[in-house]
């Protein structure tokens, strides 16, 4: 769901050797995928709750961990800051 905060680990995709937290922008339904996989657009969220990079990610929804289900993932009060969303640092990022 848009606005949802998720923790992505290797259960969602092998690319997440280091788990990341993201806030969902939208689920991409316009791309064909393998069975059990999907595309999402999201902002990667840092430890302070700021958006640091906009990303399009290919992952398995069955491996997603909702932040609300994990007490060790802080709820980011005030929402992410989109002003720093385009840093272009991470590998595996699909750019538009």
Short mmCIF file of C-alpha atoms in Angstrom, two decimals:
data_model
loop_
_atom_site.label_atom_id
_atom_site.label_comp_id
_atom_site.label_asym_id
_atom_site.label_seq_id
_atom_site.Cartn_x
_atom_site.Cartn_y
_atom_site.Cartn_z
CA UNK A 1 0.00 0.00 0.00
CA UNK A 2 1.25 3.53 -0.74
CA UNK A 3 2.83 5.12 2.33
CA UNK A 4 3.51 1.78 3.99
CA UNK A 5 6.89 1.35 5.69
CA UNK A 6 8.65 -1.96 4.88
CA UNK A 7 11.84 -3.71 5.92
CA UNK A 8 13.44 -5.52 2.98
CA UNK A 9 15.77 -8.45 3.69
CA UNK A 10 17.14 -11.39 1.70
CA UNK A 11 13.70 -13.01 2.11
CA UNK A 12 12.37 -10.36 -0.32
CA UNK A 13 15.32 -10.56 -2.75
CA UNK A 14 18.96 -11.68 -2.77
CA UNK A 15 19.95 -8.05 -3.50
CA UNK A 16 19.20 -7.07 0.12
CA UNK A 17 22.35 -8.47 1.74
CA UNK A 18 22.13 -5.42 3.97
CA UNK A 19 18.45 -4.92 4.98
CA UNK A 20 16.89 -1.59 4.04
CA UNK A 21 13.75 0.24 5.09
CA UNK A 22 11.54 1.75 2.40
CA UNK A 23 8.32 3.75 2.16
CA UNK A 24 6.14 2.56 -0.72
CA UNK A 25 5.14 5.03 -3.42
CA UNK A 26 3.25 2.55 -5.57
CA UNK A 27 3.05 -1.04 -6.74
CA UNK A 28 4.05 -1.33 -10.43
CA UNK A 29 1.46 -3.45 -12.24
CA UNK A 30 2.54 -2.38 -15.74
CA UNK A 31 5.59 -4.69 -15.83
CA UNK A 32 5.55 -8.42 -16.44
CA UNK A 33 7.39 -10.47 -13.85
CA UNK A 34 8.07 -14.02 -12.79
CA UNK A 35 5.39 -15.71 -10.70
CA UNK A 36 5.70 -14.60 -7.07
CA UNK A 37 7.71 -11.43 -7.86
CA UNK A 38 6.66 -7.80 -8.33
CA UNK A 39 7.99 -4.26 -8.85
CA UNK A 40 7.51 -1.39 -6.41
CA UNK A 41 8.49 2.27 -6.48
CA UNK A 42 9.65 3.49 -3.09
CA UNK A 43 11.91 5.80 -1.13
CA UNK A 44 14.78 4.25 0.80
CA UNK A 45 14.59 5.55 4.37
CA UNK A 46 17.63 6.22 6.59
CA UNK A 47 17.87 5.75 10.38
CA UNK A 48 16.54 9.30 10.97
CA UNK A 49 13.43 8.61 8.88
CA UNK A 50 14.52 10.74 5.91
CA UNK A 51 14.12 9.60 2.32
CA UNK A 52 17.61 9.25 0.87
CA UNK A 53 16.94 7.64 -2.50
CA UNK A 54 14.03 6.95 -4.81
CA UNK A 55 14.16 3.37 -6.07
CA UNK A 56 12.30 0.88 -8.26
CA UNK A 57 12.78 -2.58 -6.81
CA UNK A 58 12.05 -6.11 -8.05
CA UNK A 59 11.16 -8.33 -5.09
CA UNK A 60 9.03 -11.09 -3.65
CA UNK A 61 6.04 -9.71 -1.70
CA UNK A 62 6.02 -12.87 0.42
CA UNK A 63 9.37 -11.76 1.90
CA UNK A 64 8.29 -8.25 2.91
CA UNK A 65 8.33 -7.32 6.60
CA UNK A 66 5.97 -4.52 7.58
CA UNK A 67 7.61 -2.08 9.99
CA UNK A 68 4.46 -2.10 12.13
CA UNK A 69 5.17 -5.80 12.79
CA UNK A 70 8.74 -5.09 13.96
CA UNK A 71 9.23 -3.11 17.20
CA UNK A 72 12.94 -2.58 16.36
CA UNK A 73 12.08 -0.61 13.18
CA UNK A 74 11.17 2.92 14.32
CA UNK A 75 8.01 4.52 12.98
CA UNK A 76 9.18 7.64 11.21
CA UNK A 77 7.20 10.54 12.63
CA UNK A 78 6.53 13.29 10.14
CA UNK A 79 7.16 11.04 7.13
CA UNK A 80 10.11 10.90 4.78
CA UNK A 81 11.84 13.92 3.35
CA UNK A 82 11.63 13.65 -0.45
CA UNK A 83 14.09 16.47 -0.99
CA UNK A 84 17.10 14.12 -0.87
CA UNK A 85 15.47 11.25 -2.77
CA UNK A 86 17.72 11.17 -5.86
CA UNK A 87 21.26 10.43 -4.73
CA UNK A 88 21.95 7.53 -7.15
CA UNK A 89 24.38 5.66 -4.88
CA UNK A 90 23.01 2.13 -4.56
CA UNK A 91 23.65 -0.84 -6.81
CA UNK A 92 20.58 -2.55 -8.20
CA UNK A 93 18.71 0.70 -8.71
CA UNK A 94 16.55 0.92 -11.79
CA UNK A 95 16.41 4.49 -13.06
CA UNK A 96 13.65 5.94 -15.21
#
